[in-house]
mmCIF file of C-alpha atoms in Angstrom:
data_model
loop_
_atom_site.group_PDB
_atom_site.id
_atom_site.type_symbol
_atom_site.label_atom_id
_atom_site.label_comp_id
_atom_site.label_asym_id
_atom_site.label_seq_id
_atom_site.Cartn_x
_atom_site.Cartn_y
_atom_site.Cartn_z
ATOM 1 C CA UNK U 1460 11.339 -23.512 -30.823
ATOM 2 C CA UNK U 1461 9.617 -20.614 -29.094
ATOM 3 C CA UNK U 1462 6.226 -22.139 -29.812
ATOM 4 C CA UNK U 1463 7.341 -25.524 -28.499
ATOM 5 C CA UNK U 1464 8.763 -23.950 -25.364
ATOM 6 C CA UNK U 1465 5.577 -21.957 -24.759
ATOM 7 C CA UNK U 1466 3.497 -25.093 -25.261
ATOM 8 C CA UNK U 1467 5.638 -27.045 -22.816
ATOM 9 C CA UNK U 1468 5.345 -24.292 -20.213
ATOM 10 C CA UNK U 1469 1.558 -24.192 -20.699
ATOM 11 C CA UNK U 1470 1.299 -27.961 -20.215
ATOM 12 C CA UNK U 1471 3.402 -27.813 -17.064
ATOM 13 C CA UNK U 1472 1.285 -24.961 -15.670
ATOM 14 C CA UNK U 1473 -1.887 -26.871 -16.490
ATOM 15 C CA UNK U 1474 -0.594 -30.014 -14.790
ATOM 16 C CA UNK U 1475 0.520 -27.961 -11.797
ATOM 17 C CA UNK U 1476 -2.900 -26.338 -11.474
ATOM 18 C CA UNK U 1477 -4.587 -29.744 -11.699
ATOM 19 C CA UNK U 1478 -2.324 -31.068 -8.948
ATOM 20 C CA UNK U 1479 -3.073 -28.064 -6.748
ATOM 21 C CA UNK U 1480 -6.800 -28.553 -7.342
ATOM 22 C CA UNK U 1481 -6.464 -32.224 -6.359
ATOM 23 C CA UNK U 1482 -4.617 -31.286 -3.158
ATOM 24 C CA UNK U 1483 -7.284 -28.708 -2.266
ATOM 25 C CA UNK U 1484 -10.064 -31.267 -2.795
ATOM 26 C CA UNK U 1485 -8.220 -33.808 -0.634
ATOM 27 C CA UNK U 1486 -7.773 -31.219 2.123
ATOM 28 C CA UNK U 1487 -11.464 -30.299 1.969
ATOM 29 C CA UNK U 1488 -12.412 -33.971 2.251
ATOM 30 C CA UNK U 1489 -10.080 -34.477 5.212
ATOM 31 C CA UNK U 1490 -11.430 -31.347 6.926
ATOM 32 C CA UNK U 1491 -14.969 -32.633 6.408
ATOM 33 C CA UNK U 1492 -14.052 -35.988 7.951
ATOM 34 C CA UNK U 1493 -12.313 -34.321 10.895
ATOM 35 C CA UNK U 1494 -15.335 -32.081 11.461
ATOM 36 C CA UNK U 1495 -17.624 -35.117 11.381
ATOM 37 C CA UNK U 1496 -15.389 -37.001 13.813
ATOM 38 C CA UNK U 1497 -15.322 -34.080 16.265
ATOM 39 C CA UNK U 1498 -19.119 -33.836 16.251
ATOM 40 C CA UNK U 1499 -19.917 -37.550 16.399
ATOM 41 C CA UNK U 1500 -19.401 -40.202 19.044
ATOM 42 C CA UNK U 1501 -16.982 -42.651 17.436
ATOM 43 C CA UNK U 1502 -18.686 -45.764 18.816
ATOM 44 C CA UNK U 1503 -22.412 -45.125 18.546
ATOM 45 C CA UNK U 1504 -22.529 -42.393 15.873
ATOM 46 C CA UNK U 1505 -24.754 -40.324 18.135
ATOM 47 C CA UNK U 1506 -23.671 -36.719 18.593
ATOM 48 C CA UNK U 1507 -20.618 -36.171 20.760
ATOM 49 C CA UNK U 1508 -21.006 -34.573 24.197
ATOM 50 C CA UNK U 1509 -19.643 -31.199 23.066
ATOM 51 C CA UNK U 1510 -21.729 -31.123 19.891
ATOM 52 C CA UNK U 1511 -24.847 -32.129 21.844
ATOM 53 C CA UNK U 1512 -24.406 -29.193 24.209
ATOM 54 C CA UNK U 1513 -23.620 -26.841 21.325
ATOM 55 C CA UNK U 1514 -26.786 -27.758 19.418
ATOM 56 C CA UNK U 1515 -28.820 -27.714 22.639
ATOM 57 C CA UNK U 1516 -27.791 -24.106 23.282
ATOM 58 C CA UNK U 1517 -28.790 -23.156 19.740
ATOM 59 C CA UNK U 1518 -32.245 -24.656 20.290
ATOM 60 C CA UNK U 1519 -32.593 -22.843 23.615
ATOM 61 C CA UNK U 1520 -31.658 -19.562 21.931
ATOM 62 C CA UNK U 1521 -34.324 -20.242 19.297
ATOM 63 C CA UNK U 1522 -36.797 -20.994 22.078
ATOM 64 C CA UNK U 1523 -35.972 -17.687 23.744
ATOM 65 C CA UNK U 1524 -36.590 -15.849 20.466
ATOM 66 C CA UNK U 1525 -39.862 -17.505 19.432
ATOM 67 C CA UNK U 1526 -41.318 -18.153 22.878
ATOM 68 C CA UNK U 1527 -41.831 -21.878 22.265
ATOM 69 C CA UNK U 1528 -40.888 -24.533 24.840
ATOM 70 C CA UNK U 1529 -38.031 -26.977 24.528
ATOM 71 C CA UNK U 1530 -37.892 -30.284 26.399
ATOM 72 C CA UNK U 1531 -34.998 -32.405 27.607
ATOM 73 C CA UNK U 1532 -34.632 -36.121 28.279
ATOM 74 C CA UNK U 1533 -31.836 -37.908 30.095
ATOM 75 C CA UNK U 1534 -31.758 -41.652 29.581
ATOM 76 C CA UNK U 1535 -29.514 -44.308 31.057
ATOM 77 C CA UNK U 1536 -29.257 -48.063 30.484
ATOM 78 C CA UNK U 1537 -30.367 -50.075 33.500
ATOM 79 C CA UNK U 1538 -27.740 -52.433 34.948
ATOM 80 C CA UNK U 1539 -25.373 -51.856 32.047
ATOM 81 C CA UNK U 1540 -22.416 -52.980 34.157
ATOM 82 C CA UNK U 1541 -24.001 -56.417 34.466
ATOM 83 C CA UNK U 1542 -24.067 -56.728 30.675
ATOM 84 C CA UNK U 1543 -20.369 -55.887 30.425
ATOM 85 C CA UNK U 1544 -19.509 -58.236 33.270
ATOM 86 C CA UNK U 1545 -21.509 -61.171 31.898
ATOM 87 C CA UNK U 1546 -20.922 -60.844 28.151
ATOM 88 C CA UNK U 1547 -17.869 -58.593 27.836
ATOM 89 C CA UNK U 1548 -17.295 -55.051 26.683
ATOM 90 C CA UNK U 1549 -17.475 -55.812 22.936
ATOM 91 C CA UNK U 1550 -21.077 -56.901 23.362
ATOM 92 C CA UNK U 1551 -21.682 -53.864 25.562
ATOM 93 C CA UNK U 1552 -20.518 -51.731 22.637
ATOM 94 C CA UNK U 1553 -23.054 -53.469 20.380
ATOM 95 C CA UNK U 1554 -25.803 -52.763 22.908
ATOM 96 C CA UNK U 1555 -24.887 -49.067 22.987
ATOM 97 C CA UNK U 1556 -24.812 -48.840 19.202
ATOM 98 C CA UNK U 1557 -28.174 -50.559 18.801
ATOM 99 C CA UNK U 1558 -29.715 -48.410 21.522
ATOM 100 C CA UNK U 1559 -28.894 -45.345 19.438
ATOM 101 C CA UNK U 1560 -30.451 -46.939 16.353
ATOM 102 C CA UNK U 1561 -33.632 -47.857 18.255
ATOM 103 C CA UNK U 1562 -34.014 -44.364 19.679
ATOM 104 C CA UNK U 1563 -33.326 -42.555 16.421
ATOM 105 C CA UNK U 1564 -36.215 -44.439 14.817
ATOM 106 C CA UNK U 1565 -38.578 -42.790 17.311
ATOM 107 C CA UNK U 1566 -37.127 -39.270 17.062
ATOM 108 C CA UNK U 1567 -37.705 -36.491 14.539
ATOM 109 C CA UNK U 1568 -35.004 -35.097 12.277
ATOM 110 C CA UNK U 1569 -35.008 -31.866 14.310
ATOM 111 C CA UNK U 1570 -34.486 -33.664 17.639
ATOM 112 C CA UNK U 1571 -31.004 -33.726 19.130
ATOM 113 C CA UNK U 1572 -29.650 -37.032 20.411
ATOM 114 C CA UNK U 1573 -26.183 -37.274 21.916
ATOM 115 C CA UNK U 1574 -24.046 -39.488 24.102
ATOM 116 C CA UNK U 1575 -22.981 -37.587 27.215
ATOM 117 C CA UNK U 1576 -21.562 -40.424 29.336
ATOM 118 C CA UNK U 1577 -20.696 -44.116 29.234
ATOM 119 C CA UNK U 1578 -24.302 -45.302 28.932
ATOM 120 C CA UNK U 1579 -26.031 -41.943 29.330
ATOM 121 C CA UNK U 1580 -27.718 -40.082 26.485
ATOM 122 C CA UNK U 1581 -29.248 -36.605 26.319
ATOM 123 C CA UNK U 1582 -32.181 -35.696 24.093
ATOM 124 C CA UNK U 1583 -33.384 -32.211 23.147
ATOM 125 C CA UNK U 1584 -36.944 -31.898 21.804
ATOM 126 C CA UNK U 1585 -37.549 -28.487 20.175
ATOM 127 C CA UNK U 1586 -41.091 -27.160 20.587
ATOM 128 C CA UNK U 1587 -42.173 -29.889 23.026
ATOM 129 C CA UNK U 1588 -43.784 -29.233 26.382
ATOM 130 C CA UNK U 1589 -43.514 -31.680 29.270
ATOM 131 C CA UNK U 1590 -46.565 -33.661 28.149
ATOM 132 C CA UNK U 1591 -45.142 -34.242 24.685
ATOM 133 C CA UNK U 1592 -41.732 -35.008 26.172
ATOM 134 C CA UNK U 1593 -43.243 -37.708 28.380
ATOM 135 C CA UNK U 1594 -44.913 -39.309 25.359
ATOM 136 C CA UNK U 1595 -41.636 -39.324 23.429
ATOM 137 C CA UNK U 1596 -39.782 -40.765 26.416
ATOM 138 C CA UNK U 1597 -42.297 -43.580 26.759
ATOM 139 C CA UNK U 1598 -42.017 -44.420 23.061
ATOM 140 C CA UNK U 1599 -38.253 -44.634 23.430
ATOM 141 C CA UNK U 1600 -38.491 -46.724 26.582
ATOM 142 C CA UNK U 1601 -41.005 -49.172 25.113
ATOM 143 C CA UNK U 1602 -39.122 -49.613 21.845
ATOM 144 C CA UNK U 1603 -35.830 -50.292 23.631
ATOM 145 C CA UNK U 1604 -37.457 -52.715 26.067
ATOM 146 C CA UNK U 1605 -39.267 -54.676 23.351
ATOM 147 C CA UNK U 1606 -36.476 -54.842 20.750
ATOM 148 C CA UNK U 1607 -33.384 -57.066 21.059
ATOM 149 C CA UNK U 1608 -30.208 -55.034 21.537
ATOM 150 C CA UNK U 1609 -27.764 -57.866 20.803
ATOM 151 C CA UNK U 1610 -27.557 -61.557 19.948
ATOM 152 C CA UNK U 1611 -25.254 -64.022 21.719
ATOM 153 C CA UNK U 1612 -25.134 -67.654 20.618
ATOM 154 C CA UNK U 1613 -28.677 -67.420 19.295
ATOM 155 C CA UNK U 1614 -29.874 -65.760 22.520
ATOM 156 C CA UNK U 1615 -31.491 -62.335 22.203
ATOM 157 C CA UNK U 1616 -30.312 -59.746 24.730
ATOM 158 C CA UNK U 1617 -32.893 -57.228 25.915
ATOM 159 C CA UNK U 1618 -32.243 -54.124 27.979
ATOM 160 C CA UNK U 1619 -34.297 -51.433 29.661
ATOM 161 C CA UNK U 1620 -33.692 -47.727 30.166
ATOM 162 C CA UNK U 1621 -34.664 -45.186 32.796
ATOM 163 C CA UNK U 1622 -35.583 -41.703 31.574
ATOM 164 C CA UNK U 1623 -35.895 -38.304 33.212
ATOM 165 C CA UNK U 1624 -37.815 -35.469 31.556
ATOM 166 C CA UNK U 1625 -37.872 -31.706 32.051
ATOM 167 C CA UNK U 1626 -39.214 -28.859 29.931
ATOM 168 C CA UNK U 1627 -38.205 -25.203 29.645
ATOM 169 C CA UNK U 1628 -40.772 -22.525 28.768
ATOM 170 C CA UNK U 1629 -39.403 -18.991 28.189
ATOM 171 C CA UNK U 1630 -42.835 -17.595 29.025
ATOM 172 C CA UNK U 1631 -42.860 -19.202 32.462
ATOM 173 C CA UNK U 1632 -39.277 -19.821 33.579
ATOM 174 C CA UNK U 1633 -37.963 -16.327 33.021
ATOM 175 C CA UNK U 1634 -34.307 -17.211 32.389
ATOM 176 C CA UNK U 1635 -32.781 -15.530 29.323
ATOM 177 C CA UNK U 1636 -29.249 -16.972 29.121
ATOM 178 C CA UNK U 1637 -29.051 -20.140 27.051
ATOM 179 C CA UNK U 1638 -26.003 -21.602 28.818
ATOM 180 C CA UNK U 1639 -27.689 -21.252 32.219
ATOM 181 C CA UNK U 1640 -30.920 -22.789 30.908
ATOM 182 C CA UNK U 1641 -28.974 -25.746 29.544
ATOM 183 C CA UNK U 1642 -27.063 -26.287 32.775
ATOM 184 C CA UNK U 1643 -30.229 -26.011 34.874
ATOM 185 C CA UNK U 1644 -32.428 -28.293 32.790
ATOM 186 C CA UNK U 1645 -29.679 -30.818 32.137
ATOM 187 C CA UNK U 1646 -29.481 -31.183 35.921
ATOM 188 C CA UNK U 1647 -33.271 -31.409 36.238
ATOM 189 C CA UNK U 1648 -33.541 -34.150 33.612
ATOM 190 C CA UNK U 1649 -30.655 -35.964 35.294
ATOM 191 C CA UNK U 1650 -32.343 -35.772 38.699
ATOM 192 C CA UNK U 1651 -35.588 -37.070 37.223
ATOM 193 C CA UNK U 1652 -33.708 -39.956 35.614
ATOM 194 C CA UNK U 1653 -32.215 -40.958 38.973
ATOM 195 C CA UNK U 1654 -35.706 -40.747 40.443
ATOM 196 C CA UNK U 1655 -36.830 -43.241 37.785
ATOM 197 C CA UNK U 1656 -34.021 -45.583 38.811
ATOM 198 C CA UNK U 1657 -34.856 -45.283 42.491
ATOM 199 C CA UNK U 1658 -38.490 -46.164 41.747
ATOM 200 C CA UNK U 1659 -37.656 -49.452 40.064
ATOM 201 C CA UNK U 1660 -36.045 -48.587 36.675
ATOM 202 C CA UNK U 1661 -37.536 -49.101 33.209
ATOM 203 C CA UNK U 1662 -39.751 -46.049 33.665
ATOM 204 C CA UNK U 1663 -39.995 -42.333 32.898
ATOM 205 C CA UNK U 1664 -40.099 -39.676 35.587
ATOM 206 C CA UNK U 1665 -40.849 -35.980 35.161
ATOM 207 C CA UNK U 1666 -38.754 -33.498 37.122
ATOM 208 C CA UNK U 1667 -40.630 -31.913 40.022
ATOM 209 C CA UNK U 1668 -39.468 -29.395 42.606
#
């Protein structure tokens, strides 16, 4: 009887431990999913705004340590409101999602690409100076302009984007606080992007004083 009781207790303990292990694994999986959701834009699967800024600051800190430049691009879909008005918001969502896919094909694994507004996206290019940033921006612009972003009743929908570029060099710019660098060069890339829009859209402009 003692042996049977001990065996029963051992089985119950084993089953209890297995159940606890299962619960822990389920919690870990849920935490992983929650972490992914918090870092990713739910619609486009680009990085979220907060995660984009977080990773951008990390790259700026690395730039400050190794002395290499880091470039920034701000891109915005031209006349996106017209697409929503003419075809509806569901198709606008498809356009946004496909824009991300088109751009990611032209970017490196180390590049940061995030959605920071309705149709605005921010790109961080580690190690790139302004010349390299311009080349990347033009590749993005040309791919987006030449590739259909949606299909409606057999009709291919094409869009264009305007891009602003700016580049930070720790050897020349002198700033040493990553958050201030990010705020400053985010604004510069944004200003350059609006300059591209004012000059006719579907173009890349480099920030100038």
